[in-house]
Amino acid sequence: MIDMNNSFDIEILAQDLEYCIKAFENDKFDLMNIAANRLMENSIFLERKEVFLTATILKDIANDYIGIFQNKRDIFNSAKVIGKKTINSIRTNFNKGINIETIWQDFQEYTENINEFHKDELESEVYMKNTKFTSIIFKKILKFLEENKESFKKINNTLINGVLGVMVRIMKNHSCTLKETMVYLYFKLLAILHPYIIEKSYPEKEINVDDYKEYLEGHVDFIVTFYLNDSLDFKKYNSELWEIGKQFRELYFLFNPPRIVAKTRFLEQVPALVRVPAVSRKIVEKDDKEEIEK
Amino acid sequence: MESSEYNSDASWDIFRIFRNFNKNNTSSENLSFGTVDTGIRDIPEKEASTIRPVTLKTVKFPIEKNVLDSPHLDTIPLKLNLKFSIEVENLIMRDLTFRKFISEIERSLNEFIKLENVGLENRIFFEEDWEIPNYKKLVLSLNFKGIPFKLEMSLWKMINSITYKRIKSMIPYSSEEQIRRIKDLKKKFFIKLEM
């Protein structure tokens, strides 16, 4: 439980949370994503790690519903029930002082249920729950990641999105346990940070060793050890997640929008459920023009 | 460039053009059409006779907008607003087969709306049967607004047929336990017209 006695902090964060919930209720999922970003940023400024976790989860929920609203409109009302129940529970938890275990329980239930709605009609007829298989694949893919982590130094590597793409597919079709959900959320955030690390290195083709160690290697090592050693240390995990969030927000101030995002069309930026912020065509064209002029 | 300098240059150009049009060519400078001096193209006689009078139109310059690659989500309205009772919502959260059952009902309603393009309000809830204690019916309540009764009845029949067809289609792909549950839900399921 965290101390929610500092009413100044809590009032600000509660307003962000309320805005996020209202955006959800009104089917404004783009706004919900923005509201979650605000909650994320303010929780960093106010050093509230538990609130940061809440914000990351809300951002993920917003991203899910952006996809469902676009692609699964024929079952949208049924799917929205899952988010509604989870968000209500998050609100209650927030008002009571945030119990981390409860947040994770809620998010795990949410993930299992919402994945059913991400399946297409045929997938939901065919695929059954098999968390043992999910666990095997997660182990393999994390080992692969560990063996290939040096490739993160090359700016054109797609390792994070590749890993995340597999995780999303496996979790959707075969379901998952809390451990996989935690790894998934961690990679979601790491995938958001990654383009900013690349931008920081521009125009170099490689990320320098210091940046690699500071922004990537440590995070990868942590999550691999966390999963393979079977250790569900919520507190330590939360600190690491918060650290990624902090780095993301710092680099966001300095390098937004990263060239790699600006040059990609919105739809190309959505492999499976992995989303990055939408960028206006104006920025893309401006950037292209600049390059031609050079 | 200073503005006064620019103005004097421009006025000198206009003066030179004006003089040329008036054939007042006393100047030593030879101005001709189609040169950089005037910027006006020399038109041969034949071509000139075929030229139609020009109607002046107001030219609107395109307004620069930030165009997103995909349409803004909030601009696409949902056609179906299906409401659930709290009890139904709780079961959607807990029970996979029930969730699938409800999703099929929603798909049926969307299929119906695509075919008929009619506006309707819907609710799904559990209703206790006063004749049989502990028996709860699962009710889909339909409300067509401002439609004659006869037409309402035919639309109700159509929804019935689409929905039950979809529910039946769940069976071949379900486990034995799920089939039992689907059959049980199907027995309890009623589509009611709000009068």
XYZ file of N, CA and C in Angstrom, chain A residues 24-210:
561
model
N -12.651 6.884 -21.602
C -13.030 5.488 -21.866
C -14.551 5.365 -21.974
N -15.238 5.943 -21.006
C -16.705 5.835 -20.991
C -17.332 6.405 -22.261
N -16.688 7.438 -22.815
C -17.231 8.074 -24.015
C -16.639 7.528 -25.315
N -15.983 6.389 -25.219
C -15.364 5.747 -26.400
C -14.315 6.626 -27.073
N -13.697 7.515 -26.331
C -12.640 8.383 -26.907
C -11.291 7.783 -26.502
N -10.913 6.747 -27.193
C -9.733 5.987 -26.743
C -8.418 6.693 -27.068
N -8.452 7.530 -28.096
C -7.255 8.349 -28.368
C -7.004 9.280 -27.191
N -8.085 9.874 -26.698
C -7.958 10.780 -25.543
C -7.550 10.008 -24.298
N -8.080 8.802 -24.190
C -7.730 7.979 -23.029
C -6.222 7.715 -23.013
N -5.677 7.467 -24.182
C -4.230 7.247 -24.303
C -3.460 8.503 -23.865
N -3.956 9.648 -24.281
C -3.316 10.920 -23.901
C -3.408 11.115 -22.380
N -4.593 10.811 -21.845
C -4.791 10.968 -20.395
C -3.856 10.043 -19.620
N -3.676 8.832 -20.138
C -2.759 7.884 -19.474
C -1.327 8.401 -19.531
N -0.963 9.037 -20.660
C 0.374 9.645 -20.763
C 0.555 10.738 -19.709
N -0.499 11.516 -19.513
C -0.423 12.588 -18.501
C -0.226 12.006 -17.110
N -0.998 10.969 -16.854
C -0.891 10.318 -15.533
C 0.512 9.740 -15.348
N 1.025 9.185 -16.423
C 2.368 8.614 -16.417
C 3.384 9.710 -16.098
N 3.277 10.811 -16.833
C 4.245 11.899 -16.677
C 4.159 12.531 -15.287
N 2.938 12.785 -14.845
C 2.788 13.403 -13.519
C 3.252 12.476 -12.408
N 3.039 11.176 -12.603
C 3.505 10.247 -11.568
C 5.033 10.208 -11.528
N 5.663 10.505 -12.677
C 7.132 10.591 -12.693
C 7.579 11.856 -11.954
N 6.939 12.970 -12.281
C 7.295 14.224 -11.598
C 7.097 14.113 -10.088
N 5.992 13.437 -9.719
C 5.663 13.359 -8.289
C 6.261 12.115 -7.620
N 7.020 11.370 -8.408
C 7.696 10.169 -7.909
C 6.749 9.183 -7.235
N 5.678 8.842 -7.931
C 4.701 7.867 -7.445
C 4.767 6.626 -8.341
N 5.599 5.695 -7.955
C 5.838 4.539 -8.819
C 4.583 3.686 -9.029
N 3.778 3.564 -7.992
C 2.581 2.722 -8.102
C 1.575 3.345 -9.065
N 1.521 4.682 -9.036
C 0.613 5.363 -9.962
C 1.133 5.206 -11.394
N 2.446 5.191 -11.519
C 3.030 4.994 -12.846
C 2.601 3.641 -13.426
N 2.622 2.618 -12.594
C 2.179 1.297 -13.048
C 0.711 1.359 -13.495
N -0.112 2.025 -12.698
C -1.531 2.180 -13.038
C -1.661 2.848 -14.408
N -0.858 3.905 -14.618
C -0.931 4.652 -15.881
C -0.504 3.779 -17.063
N 0.534 2.976 -16.852
C 1.017 2.106 -17.940
C -0.077 1.105 -18.319
N -0.748 0.587 -17.315
C -1.840 -0.363 -17.571
C -2.981 0.330 -18.316
N -3.319 1.541 -17.881
C -4.406 2.270 -18.549
C -4.046 2.587 -20.006
N -2.782 2.893 -20.233
C -2.327 3.163 -21.605
C -2.493 1.906 -22.468
N -2.180 0.760 -21.870
C -2.326 -0.493 -22.603
C -3.802 -0.780 -22.904
N -4.641 -0.498 -21.925
C -6.086 -0.704 -22.131
C -6.578 0.221 -23.256
N -6.128 1.474 -23.226
C -6.526 2.431 -24.276
C -6.107 1.906 -25.648
N -4.888 1.399 -25.740
C -4.386 0.863 -27.007
C -5.203 -0.330 -27.480
N -5.586 -1.193 -26.537
C -6.428 -2.336 -26.890
C -7.736 -1.866 -27.506
N -8.361 -0.888 -26.855
C -9.679 -0.462 -27.328
C -9.610 0.361 -28.605
N -8.480 1.020 -28.851
C -8.319 1.692 -30.147
C -8.415 0.625 -31.245
N -7.737 -0.495 -31.015
C -7.758 -1.593 -31.989
C -9.129 -2.230 -32.101
N -9.765 -2.487 -30.967
C -11.074 -3.155 -30.990
C -12.122 -2.244 -31.634
N -12.057 -0.967 -31.315
C -13.029 -0.007 -31.875
C -12.904 0.055 -33.397
N -11.678 -0.111 -33.888
C -11.465 -0.061 -35.331
C -11.783 -1.386 -36.012
N -11.360 -2.476 -35.384
C -11.386 -3.759 -36.105
C -12.433 -4.751 -35.633
N -12.988 -4.558 -34.445
C -13.928 -5.559 -33.912
C -15.241 -4.888 -33.527
N -15.757 -4.109 -34.417
C -16.934 -3.315 -34.076
C -18.173 -4.185 -33.848
N -18.169 -5.388 -34.437
C -19.345 -6.245 -34.292
C -19.472 -6.868 -32.901
N -18.419 -6.758 -32.084
C -18.515 -7.273 -30.708
C -18.032 -6.215 -29.696
N -18.026 -4.974 -30.131
C -17.449 -3.913 -29.310
C -18.144 -3.779 -27.946
N -19.478 -3.837 -27.946
C -20.212 -3.636 -26.682
C -19.874 -4.714 -25.650
N -19.766 -5.956 -26.126
C -19.399 -7.044 -25.208
C -17.974 -6.850 -24.711
N -17.087 -6.446 -25.626
C -15.676 -6.269 -25.260
C -15.497 -5.129 -24.261
N -16.339 -4.130 -24.391
C -16.168 -2.951 -23.520
C -16.444 -3.275 -22.045
N -17.244 -4.308 -21.837
C -17.550 -4.720 -20.458
C -16.262 -5.057 -19.707
N -15.335 -5.702 -20.401
C -14.070 -6.129 -19.772
C -13.289 -4.911 -19.268
N -13.170 -3.922 -20.134
C -12.456 -2.704 -19.755
C -13.165 -1.949 -18.656
N -14.494 -1.899 -18.761
C -15.294 -1.151 -17.776
C -15.073 -1.697 -16.367
N -15.161 -3.023 -16.257
C -15.006 -3.668 -14.946
C -13.595 -3.440 -14.402
N -12.602 -3.564 -15.287
C -11.206 -3.408 -14.847
C -10.946 -1.973 -14.402
N -11.438 -1.033 -15.166
C -11.199 0.383 -14.839
C -11.904 0.757 -13.536
N -13.104 0.231 -13.342
C -13.804 0.496 -12.069
C -12.977 -0.019 -10.897
N -12.408 -1.187 -11.083
C -11.605 -1.775 -10.026
C -10.326 -0.953 -9.788
N -9.735 -0.463 -10.885
C -8.532 0.379 -10.759
C -8.874 1.660 -9.980
N -10.029 2.224 -10.275
C -10.445 3.457 -9.576
C -10.619 3.197 -8.072
N -11.301 2.098 -7.762
C -11.512 1.758 -6.343
C -10.174 1.557 -5.643
N -9.294 0.839 -6.303
C -7.970 0.566 -5.752
C -7.198 1.871 -5.530
N -7.272 2.768 -6.494
C -6.586 4.058 -6.408
C -7.100 4.834 -5.191
N -8.416 4.864 -5.046
C -9.001 5.637 -3.941
C -8.661 5.049 -2.571
N -8.392 3.735 -2.568
C -8.071 3.099 -1.283
C -6.582 3.165 -0.960
N -5.738 3.589 -1.937
C -4.312 3.710 -1.656
C -3.418 2.809 -2.474
N -3.923 2.212 -3.471
C -3.202 1.359 -4.446
C -2.491 0.149 -3.825
N -3.115 -0.948 -3.989
C -2.514 -2.223 -3.623
C -1.972 -2.859 -4.909
N -0.651 -3.007 -4.967
C 0.006 -3.472 -6.203
C -0.498 -4.849 -6.627
N -0.653 -5.733 -5.635
C -1.085 -7.090 -5.991
C -2.468 -7.087 -6.618
N -3.328 -6.221 -6.089
C -4.682 -6.134 -6.645
C -4.642 -5.598 -8.074
N -3.785 -4.600 -8.298
C -3.668 -4.060 -9.671
C -3.275 -5.172 -10.632
N -2.280 -5.963 -10.235
C -1.823 -7.036 -11.111
C -2.881 -8.102 -11.320
N -3.601 -8.416 -10.257
C -4.697 -9.402 -10.404
C -5.719 -8.905 -11.417
N -6.087 -7.624 -11.257
C -7.072 -7.036 -12.177
C -6.564 -7.052 -13.608
N -5.294 -6.675 -13.765
C -4.748 -6.593 -15.120
C -4.603 -7.978 -15.743
N -4.287 -8.950 -14.919
C -4.174 -10.312 -15.434
C -5.543 -10.811 -15.919
N -6.565 -10.564 -15.100
C -7.918 -10.981 -15.483
C -8.328 -10.278 -16.779
N -8.016 -8.983 -16.813
C -8.323 -8.183 -18.005
C -7.635 -8.772 -19.243
N -6.316 -9.050 -19.107
C -5.536 -9.536 -20.257
C -6.108 -10.843 -20.790
N -6.389 -11.769 -19.872
C -6.933 -13.067 -20.313
C -8.251 -12.874 -21.055
N -9.108 -11.995 -20.503
C -10.425 -11.810 -21.106
C -10.377 -11.038 -22.418
N -9.582 -9.981 -22.433
C -9.576 -9.140 -23.643
C -8.930 -9.867 -24.815
N -7.997 -10.764 -24.503
C -7.372 -11.514 -25.589
C -8.383 -12.361 -26.354
N -9.425 -12.779 -25.661
C -10.492 -13.530 -26.338
C -11.143 -12.666 -27.420
N -11.207 -11.369 -27.154
C -11.840 -10.468 -28.119
C -10.892 -10.062 -29.251
N -9.599 -10.237 -29.018
C -8.641 -9.933 -30.087
C -8.604 -11.049 -31.126
N -9.058 -12.233 -30.722
C -9.066 -13.348 -31.677
C -10.120 -13.089 -32.741
N -9.849 -13.556 -33.976
C -10.927 -13.471 -34.956
C -11.853 -14.670 -34.755
N -12.947 -14.698 -35.504
C -13.967 -15.728 -35.262
C -13.395 -17.134 -35.371
N -12.553 -17.339 -36.378
C -11.993 -18.680 -36.585
C -10.994 -19.033 -35.493
N -10.187 -18.054 -35.112
C -9.207 -18.296 -34.041
C -9.923 -18.683 -32.752
N -11.015 -18.000 -32.467
C -11.661 -18.336 -31.196
C -12.349 -19.689 -31.238
N -12.629 -20.183 -32.444
C -13.179 -21.536 -32.540
C -12.079 -22.589 -32.347
N -10.885 -22.255 -32.791
C -9.826 -23.263 -32.857
C -8.923 -23.294 -31.616
N -8.438 -22.127 -31.194
C -7.412 -22.103 -30.150
C -7.984 -22.217 -28.741
N -7.350 -23.062 -27.947
C -7.764 -23.255 -26.553
C -6.650 -22.772 -25.619
N -7.022 -22.550 -24.386
C -6.049 -22.080 -23.396
C -4.957 -23.138 -23.186
N -3.695 -22.699 -23.245
C -2.583 -23.616 -22.987
C -1.384 -22.807 -22.467
N -1.416 -22.510 -21.180
C -0.392 -21.615 -20.612
C 0.978 -22.289 -20.515
N 0.976 -23.627 -20.553
C 2.252 -24.337 -20.515
C 3.045 -24.023 -21.787
N 2.337 -24.048 -22.896
C 2.977 -23.727 -24.173
C 3.477 -22.278 -24.167
N 2.645 -21.376 -23.652
C 3.025 -19.951 -23.577
C 4.331 -19.797 -22.804
N 4.414 -20.514 -21.679
C 5.598 -20.426 -20.840
C 6.852 -20.921 -21.592
N 6.701 -22.025 -22.338
C 7.845 -22.565 -23.102
C 8.342 -21.530 -24.122
N 7.403 -20.947 -24.833
C 7.779 -19.974 -25.879
C 8.427 -18.734 -25.256
N 7.880 -18.276 -24.139
C 8.454 -17.092 -23.480
C 9.898 -17.352 -23.058
N 10.127 -18.538 -22.519
C 11.500 -18.882 -22.111
C 12.427 -18.859 -23.323
N 11.964 -19.482 -24.411
C 12.805 -19.566 -25.613
C 13.084 -18.179 -26.172
N 12.067 -17.390 -26.215
C 12.240 -16.081 -26.857
C 13.096 -15.143 -25.986
N 12.996 -15.298 -24.688
C 13.832 -14.468 -23.812
C 15.298 -14.915 -23.862
N 15.492 -16.208 -23.993
C 16.873 -16.706 -24.143
C 17.464 -16.184 -25.457
N 16.653 -16.226 -26.494
C 17.089 -15.701 -27.801
C 17.458 -14.221 -27.686
N 16.639 -13.525 -26.966
C 16.869 -12.088 -26.770
C 18.195 -11.843 -26.045
N 18.421 -12.639 -25.019
C 19.645 -12.484 -24.232
C 20.884 -12.754 -25.112
N 20.776 -13.802 -25.930
C 21.907 -14.154 -26.796
C 22.170 -13.095 -27.866
N 21.117 -12.386 -28.235
C 21.256 -11.424 -29.338
C 21.189 -9.969 -28.887
N 21.339 -9.732 -27.600
C 21.102 -8.370 -27.110
C 22.091 -7.344 -27.674
N 23.273 -7.821 -28.101
C 24.269 -6.902 -28.673
C 23.731 -6.226 -29.947
N 22.798 -6.921 -30.614
C 22.273 -6.350 -31.866
C 21.448 -5.081 -31.619
N 21.103 -4.839 -30.355
C 20.409 -3.593 -30.010
C 21.242 -2.369 -30.369
N 22.563 -2.583 -30.460
C 23.451 -1.444 -30.756
C 23.229 -0.917 -32.173
N 22.775 -1.799 -33.057
C 22.509 -1.345 -34.426
C 21.154 -0.646 -34.445
N 21.130 0.541 -35.029
C 19.871 1.299 -34.926
C 18.744 0.713 -35.767
N 19.102 -0.101 -36.786
C 18.024 -0.638 -37.623
C 17.519 -1.998 -37.146
N 17.880 -2.422 -35.954
C 17.396 -3.736 -35.492
C 15.930 -3.634 -35.048
N 15.232 -4.745 -35.222
C 13.797 -4.723 -34.880
C 13.494 -5.748 -33.788
N 14.497 -6.018 -32.969
C 14.386 -7.095 -31.991
C 13.213 -6.912 -31.006
N 13.066 -5.703 -30.485
C 12.003 -5.508 -29.479
C 10.635 -5.769 -30.089
N 10.377 -5.148 -31.241
C 9.070 -5.358 -31.859
C 8.880 -6.800 -32.307
N 9.972 -7.444 -32.708
C 9.895 -8.855 -33.099
C 9.493 -9.723 -31.918
N 10.170 -9.502 -30.807
C 9.882 -10.268 -29.587
C 8.445 -9.993 -29.117
N 8.110 -8.714 -29.135
C 6.774 -8.322 -28.672
C 5.676 -8.916 -29.559
N 5.954 -8.938 -30.859
C 4.983 -9.510 -31.797
C 4.688 -10.966 -31.476
N 5.743 -11.736 -31.181
C 5.560 -13.158 -30.835
C 4.783 -13.268 -29.522
N 5.175 -12.461 -28.547
C 4.499 -12.515 -27.240
C 2.996 -12.254 -27.376
N 2.677 -11.228 -28.154
C 1.263 -10.868 -28.339
C 0.490 -12.019 -28.978
N 1.091 -12.608 -30.003
C 0.407 -13.701 -30.708
C 0.178 -14.896 -29.778
N 1.225 -15.256 -29.048
C 1.116 -16.429 -28.177
C 0.093 -16.177 -27.054
N 0.179 -14.994 -26.471
C -0.752 -14.683 -25.374
C -2.197 -14.660 -25.860
N -2.391 -14.127 -27.063
C -3.744 -14.026 -27.609
C -4.327 -15.416 -27.874
N -3.547 -16.265 -28.514
C -4.093 -17.558 -28.927
C -4.100 -18.613 -27.830
N -3.120 -18.542 -26.924
C -2.985 -19.626 -25.946
C -3.123 -19.171 -24.507
N -3.404 -17.892 -24.324
C -3.554 -17.285 -23.004
C -2.218 -17.253 -22.237
N -2.257 -16.833 -20.995
C -0.996 -16.619 -20.268
C -1.237 -16.555 -18.758
N -0.122 -16.572 -18.007
C -0.225 -16.360 -16.567
C 0.255 -14.931 -16.262
N 0.192 -14.566 -14.996
C 0.594 -13.213 -14.601
C 2.042 -12.904 -15.010
N 2.903 -13.919 -14.905
C 4.318 -13.703 -15.228
C 4.495 -13.217 -16.670
N 3.783 -13.843 -17.589
C 3.909 -13.434 -18.999
C 3.312 -12.046 -19.210
N 2.220 -11.783 -18.502
C 1.598 -10.459 -18.637
C 2.565 -9.367 -18.182
N 3.304 -9.655 -17.105
C 4.265 -8.672 -16.595
C 5.402 -8.453 -17.596
N 5.874 -9.540 -18.188
C 6.947 -9.421 -19.183
C 6.446 -8.626 -20.392
N 5.232 -8.934 -20.801
C 4.636 -8.250 -21.952
C 4.550 -6.729 -21.716
N 4.053 -6.339 -20.553
C 3.883 -4.910 -20.261
C 5.239 -4.193 -20.240
N 6.227 -4.901 -19.715
C 7.586 -4.369 -19.644
C 8.119 -4.093 -21.061
N 7.874 -5.054 -21.960
C 8.351 -4.882 -23.332
C 7.565 -3.822 -24.089
N 6.310 -3.683 -23.732
C 5.501 -2.625 -24.359
C 6.150 -1.269 -24.098
N 6.577 -1.079 -22.860
C 7.178 0.202 -22.478
C 8.574 0.349 -23.096
N 9.295 -0.751 -23.117
C 10.635 -0.731 -23.713
C 10.540 -0.402 -25.218
N 9.489 -0.900 -25.863
C 9.294 -0.632 -27.294
C 8.967 0.840 -27.533
N 8.380 1.489 -26.545
C 8.092 2.923 -26.678
C 9.376 3.741 -26.474
N 10.227 3.269 -25.567
C 11.491 3.971 -25.292
C 12.477 3.844 -26.470
N 12.476 2.670 -27.099
C 13.511 2.343 -28.080
C 13.719 3.380 -29.199
N 12.651 3.867 -29.868
C 12.882 4.853 -30.943
C 13.577 6.123 -30.447
N 13.382 6.445 -29.188
C 13.998 7.665 -28.645
C 15.492 7.459 -28.401
N 15.871 6.211 -28.078
C 17.297 5.916 -27.901
C 17.989 6.043 -29.263
N 17.309 5.538 -30.288
C 17.851 5.631 -31.650
C 17.996 7.104 -32.047
N 16.971 7.872 -31.740
C 16.988 9.298 -32.084
C 18.144 10.018 -31.396
N 18.403 9.609 -30.170
C 19.497 10.223 -29.410
C 20.836 9.989 -30.127
N 20.953 8.833 -30.798
C 22.211 8.485 -31.460
C 22.350 9.107 -32.844
N 21.257 9.652 -33.380
C 21.272 10.178 -34.748
C 22.400 11.195 -34.926
N 23.165 11.210 -36.035
C 23.010 10.397 -37.243
C 23.878 9.138 -37.248
N 24.373 8.739 -36.090
C 25.204 7.523 -36.051
C 24.373 6.290 -36.379
N 25.027 5.283 -36.921
C 24.313 4.043 -37.275
C 24.294 3.060 -36.101
N 25.069 3.383 -35.085
C 25.099 2.501 -33.903
C 24.837 3.298 -32.626
N 24.189 2.644 -31.704
C 23.967 3.263 -30.400
C 25.285 3.144 -29.622
N 25.752 4.234 -29.024
C 27.059 4.125 -28.354
C 26.962 3.255 -27.091
N 28.101 2.752 -26.664
C 28.134 1.737 -25.593
C 27.477 2.245 -24.299
N 27.745 3.501 -23.965
C 27.171 4.036 -22.720
C 25.639 4.041 -22.769
